[in-house]
Amino acid sequence: MSIILKANFAGVAERNVGGGFKEPETGPYKVTITDVEQNEKEGKYSVKFQTVVAEGEYQGSETRLFLGTDLSKPGNLRSWKTALLSVGNKPAAIEAGEIEFDAADMKGKTAYIYYKAKDPNDATSQSDRQFITPEQYQRLVGQNSGSIAGGTTKTAAPQMNVSAPKPGGSNALRSMLGR
């Protein structure tokens, strides 16, 4: 059996895992969302965001975040609102009533996360990642006089188009999930 692939690898970074990978320290990070995909585990759906740290000591380190798509849960609603704000959407645009958006539109966007490193003294400990708003990022970076692991930034977050659904529209993310 042969498996023949054809690809252009010019400008593609190799994965930054294993070997020289250094887990980021706990703190805020400016990241680029490099991939967005649907995820299903034990009948529960989520969206997986693959990210790469964009600056500072851990620049190039990869991490991923998962957001649940059951928007009847208040925690998932808060997480999605924060994610939409993280990539630069204005509060007025996402608080205008029921909206519909495509999470895949977040691919390629700059975002901000808070990374909590796993406890090295606890073998069962896992790292945790959450989207944060640009304002939260600036406040956290400022509290540490610019010495926070993720570094500082002076660039504005990019905008993503968010629109209200058409009358009779479906729940947010329904079209992305094909349900």
mmCIF file of C-alpha atoms in Angstrom:
data_model
loop_
_atom_site.group_PDB
_atom_site.id
_atom_site.type_symbol
_atom_site.label_atom_id
_atom_site.label_comp_id
_atom_site.label_asym_id
_atom_site.label_seq_id
_atom_site.Cartn_x
_atom_site.Cartn_y
_atom_site.Cartn_z
ATOM 1 C CA MET A 1 0.000 0.000 0.000
ATOM 2 C CA SER A 2 1.325 3.442 -0.798
ATOM 3 C CA ILE A 3 0.145 6.774 0.536
ATOM 4 C CA ILE A 4 1.113 9.589 -1.783
ATOM 5 C CA LEU A 5 0.526 13.158 -0.663
ATOM 6 C CA LYS A 6 1.203 16.405 -2.459
ATOM 7 C CA ALA A 7 1.684 19.630 -0.479
ATOM 8 C CA ASN A 8 3.459 22.985 -0.469
ATOM 9 C CA PHE A 9 5.216 23.365 2.890
ATOM 10 C CA ALA A 10 6.739 26.800 2.170
ATOM 11 C CA GLY A 11 6.011 29.065 5.122
ATOM 12 C CA VAL A 12 4.463 26.287 7.228
ATOM 13 C CA ALA A 13 5.874 26.062 10.759
ATOM 14 C CA GLU A 14 6.559 22.661 12.222
ATOM 15 C CA ARG A 15 4.567 21.648 15.307
ATOM 16 C CA ASN A 16 6.026 22.863 18.573
ATOM 17 C CA VAL A 17 5.333 19.842 20.768
ATOM 18 C CA GLY A 18 7.557 17.292 22.472
ATOM 19 C CA GLY A 19 11.315 17.589 22.677
ATOM 20 C CA GLY A 20 11.939 21.320 22.983
ATOM 21 C CA PHE A 21 8.360 22.196 23.941
ATOM 22 C CA LYS A 22 8.218 24.345 27.021
ATOM 23 C CA GLU A 23 4.816 24.689 28.666
ATOM 24 C CA PRO A 24 3.807 28.332 29.053
ATOM 25 C CA GLU A 25 3.661 29.756 32.547
ATOM 26 C CA THR A 26 0.347 30.750 34.084
ATOM 27 C CA GLY A 27 -0.717 34.099 32.683
ATOM 28 C CA PRO A 28 -2.336 36.006 29.824
ATOM 29 C CA TYR A 29 -1.211 35.486 26.225
ATOM 30 C CA LYS A 30 -1.850 37.089 22.872
ATOM 31 C CA VAL A 31 -2.498 34.249 20.410
ATOM 32 C CA THR A 32 -3.417 33.628 16.807
ATOM 33 C CA ILE A 33 -6.245 31.174 16.164
ATOM 34 C CA THR A 34 -4.759 28.828 13.560
ATOM 35 C CA ASP A 35 -7.594 26.334 13.232
ATOM 36 C CA VAL A 36 -11.223 25.944 14.238
ATOM 37 C CA GLU A 37 -12.983 22.612 14.047
ATOM 38 C CA GLN A 38 -16.015 20.774 15.322
ATOM 39 C CA ASN A 39 -15.356 18.244 18.064
ATOM 40 C CA GLU A 40 -17.563 15.484 19.468
ATOM 41 C CA LYS A 41 -16.847 13.394 22.528
ATOM 42 C CA GLU A 42 -19.347 11.032 24.085
ATOM 43 C CA GLY A 43 -22.246 12.762 22.328
ATOM 44 C CA LYS A 44 -21.229 16.231 23.502
ATOM 45 C CA TYR A 45 -20.313 18.790 20.870
ATOM 46 C CA SER A 46 -17.733 21.516 21.160
ATOM 47 C CA VAL A 47 -15.584 23.705 18.979
ATOM 48 C CA LYS A 48 -11.821 23.228 19.200
ATOM 49 C CA PHE A 49 -9.660 26.312 18.705
ATOM 50 C CA GLN A 50 -6.019 25.590 17.909
ATOM 51 C CA THR A 51 -3.902 28.603 18.871
ATOM 52 C CA VAL A 52 -0.277 29.703 18.708
ATOM 53 C CA VAL A 53 1.252 32.152 21.183
ATOM 54 C CA ALA A 54 2.001 35.280 19.145
ATOM 55 C CA GLU A 55 4.676 36.996 21.232
ATOM 56 C CA GLY A 56 6.905 36.806 24.274
ATOM 57 C CA GLU A 57 9.055 34.021 25.647
ATOM 58 C CA TYR A 58 6.610 31.311 24.536
ATOM 59 C CA GLN A 59 6.035 32.637 21.015
ATOM 60 C CA GLY A 60 5.206 29.728 18.718
ATOM 61 C CA SER A 61 3.952 27.446 21.494
ATOM 62 C CA GLU A 62 0.691 25.775 20.546
ATOM 63 C CA THR A 63 -2.320 25.331 22.750
ATOM 64 C CA ARG A 64 -5.978 24.583 22.224
ATOM 65 C CA LEU A 65 -9.263 25.595 23.756
ATOM 66 C CA PHE A 66 -12.632 23.891 23.612
ATOM 67 C CA LEU A 67 -15.977 25.689 23.892
ATOM 68 C CA GLY A 68 -19.193 23.725 24.322
ATOM 69 C CA THR A 69 -21.960 24.326 21.801
ATOM 70 C CA ASP A 70 -24.899 23.678 24.133
ATOM 71 C CA LEU A 71 -25.901 27.322 24.404
ATOM 72 C CA SER A 72 -28.663 26.549 26.909
ATOM 73 C CA LYS A 73 -25.887 26.355 29.517
ATOM 74 C CA PRO A 74 -24.999 29.738 31.082
ATOM 75 C CA GLY A 75 -21.293 28.817 31.327
ATOM 76 C CA ASN A 76 -21.110 28.102 27.596
ATOM 77 C CA LEU A 77 -22.881 31.402 26.841
ATOM 78 C CA ARG A 78 -20.350 33.310 28.956
ATOM 79 C CA SER A 79 -17.444 31.489 27.304
ATOM 80 C CA TRP A 80 -18.716 32.234 23.775
ATOM 81 C CA LYS A 81 -19.413 35.887 24.585
ATOM 82 C CA THR A 82 -15.865 36.221 25.935
ATOM 83 C CA ALA A 83 -14.464 34.471 22.832
ATOM 84 C CA LEU A 84 -16.330 36.854 20.515
ATOM 85 C CA LEU A 85 -15.058 39.841 22.506
ATOM 86 C CA SER A 86 -11.549 38.339 22.531
ATOM 87 C CA VAL A 87 -11.319 38.502 18.735
ATOM 88 C CA GLY A 88 -12.414 42.139 18.693
ATOM 89 C CA ASN A 89 -16.189 42.229 18.414
ATOM 90 C CA LYS A 90 -17.877 45.192 20.064
ATOM 91 C CA PRO A 91 -20.224 44.440 22.988
ATOM 92 C CA ALA A 92 -23.105 46.289 21.283
ATOM 93 C CA ALA A 93 -22.863 43.974 18.259
ATOM 94 C CA ILE A 94 -23.097 40.781 20.285
ATOM 95 C CA GLU A 95 -25.585 42.061 22.863
ATOM 96 C CA ALA A 96 -28.154 43.153 20.240
ATOM 97 C CA GLY A 97 -30.430 40.177 20.897
ATOM 98 C CA GLU A 98 -30.150 36.701 19.426
ATOM 99 C CA ILE A 99 -27.302 36.584 16.924
ATOM 100 C CA GLU A 100 -25.994 33.963 14.576
ATOM 101 C CA PHE A 101 -22.308 33.539 13.895
ATOM 102 C CA ASP A 102 -19.913 31.045 12.373
ATOM 103 C CA ALA A 103 -17.109 30.063 14.736
ATOM 104 C CA ALA A 104 -14.983 29.176 11.694
ATOM 105 C CA ASP A 105 -14.766 32.934 10.991
ATOM 106 C CA MET A 106 -12.476 33.175 14.036
ATOM 107 C CA LYS A 107 -9.709 31.266 12.221
ATOM 108 C CA GLY A 108 -6.743 33.551 11.558
ATOM 109 C CA LYS A 109 -7.850 36.116 14.160
ATOM 110 C CA THR A 110 -5.805 37.495 17.001
ATOM 111 C CA ALA A 111 -7.302 36.567 20.370
ATOM 112 C CA TYR A 112 -6.350 36.656 24.040
ATOM 113 C CA ILE A 113 -6.283 33.736 26.447
ATOM 114 C CA TYR A 114 -5.494 33.089 30.075
ATOM 115 C CA TYR A 115 -3.372 29.970 30.429
ATOM 116 C CA LYS A 116 -3.216 28.189 33.772
ATOM 117 C CA ALA A 117 -0.284 25.768 33.811
ATOM 118 C CA LYS A 118 -0.693 22.322 35.304
ATOM 119 C CA ASP A 119 0.579 21.778 38.825
ATOM 120 C CA PRO A 120 3.986 20.066 38.498
ATOM 121 C CA ASN A 121 3.444 18.434 41.925
ATOM 122 C CA ASP A 122 0.157 16.770 40.900
ATOM 123 C CA ALA A 123 0.345 14.020 38.274
ATOM 124 C CA THR A 124 -3.410 14.322 37.597
ATOM 125 C CA SER A 125 -3.317 18.100 37.138
ATOM 126 C CA GLN A 126 -4.126 19.512 33.714
ATOM 127 C CA SER A 127 -3.558 22.922 32.218
ATOM 128 C CA ASP A 128 -6.584 25.153 31.622
ATOM 129 C CA ARG A 129 -7.138 27.758 28.923
ATOM 130 C CA GLN A 130 -9.879 30.360 28.623
ATOM 131 C CA PHE A 131 -10.506 33.215 26.234
ATOM 132 C CA ILE A 132 -10.248 36.645 27.851
ATOM 133 C CA THR A 133 -11.170 40.056 26.485
ATOM 134 C CA PRO A 134 -8.512 42.470 25.168
ATOM 135 C CA GLU A 135 -9.297 44.711 28.167
ATOM 136 C CA GLN A 136 -8.739 41.850 30.612
ATOM 137 C CA TYR A 137 -5.466 41.053 28.855
ATOM 138 C CA GLN A 138 -4.268 44.675 29.098
ATOM 139 C CA ARG A 139 -5.247 44.842 32.783
ATOM 140 C CA LEU A 140 -3.433 41.585 33.594
ATOM 141 C CA VAL A 141 -0.328 42.621 31.658
ATOM 142 C CA GLY A 142 -0.381 46.034 33.366
ATOM 143 C CA GLN A 143 -0.602 44.464 36.818
ATOM 144 C CA ASN A 144 2.710 42.782 36.145
ATOM 145 C CA SER A 145 4.511 45.848 34.741
ATOM 146 C CA GLY A 146 4.897 44.288 31.297
ATOM 147 C CA SER A 147 6.822 41.308 32.643
ATOM 148 C CA ILE A 148 3.966 38.838 32.287
ATOM 149 C CA ALA A 149 4.849 35.709 30.327
ATOM 150 C CA GLY A 150 2.715 36.650 27.322
ATOM 151 C CA GLY A 151 4.304 40.056 26.833
ATOM 152 C CA THR A 152 2.584 43.293 25.997
ATOM 153 C CA THR A 153 0.738 44.463 22.940
ATOM 154 C CA LYS A 154 -0.207 47.806 21.463
ATOM 155 C CA THR A 155 -2.254 46.521 18.553
ATOM 156 C CA ALA A 156 -6.042 46.507 18.436
ATOM 157 C CA ALA A 157 -7.840 43.212 18.050
ATOM 158 C CA PRO A 158 -9.282 42.584 14.590
ATOM 159 C CA GLN A 159 -13.009 42.769 13.907
ATOM 160 C CA MET A 160 -15.266 39.856 13.001
ATOM 161 C CA ASN A 161 -18.656 40.362 11.384
ATOM 162 C CA VAL A 162 -21.539 39.284 13.608
ATOM 163 C CA SER A 163 -25.069 39.662 12.346
ATOM 164 C CA ALA A 164 -28.523 39.149 13.756
ATOM 165 C CA PRO A 165 -30.306 36.045 12.443
ATOM 166 C CA LYS A 166 -33.069 36.207 9.883
ATOM 167 C CA PRO A 167 -36.614 35.784 11.243
ATOM 168 C CA GLY A 168 -37.213 32.131 11.953
ATOM 169 C CA GLY A 169 -33.437 31.571 12.147
ATOM 170 C CA SER A 170 -31.846 28.686 13.997
ATOM 171 C CA ASN A 171 -29.891 28.671 17.223
ATOM 172 C CA ALA A 172 -26.342 29.965 17.090
ATOM 173 C CA LEU A 173 -23.846 27.455 15.713
ATOM 174 C CA ARG A 174 -26.590 25.141 14.376
ATOM 175 C CA SER A 175 -25.473 25.613 10.791
ATOM 176 C CA MET A 176 -21.824 25.059 11.664
ATOM 177 C CA LEU A 177 -22.671 21.793 13.381
ATOM 178 C CA GLY A 178 -24.900 20.640 10.563
ATOM 179 C CA ARG A 179 -27.857 20.151 12.917
#
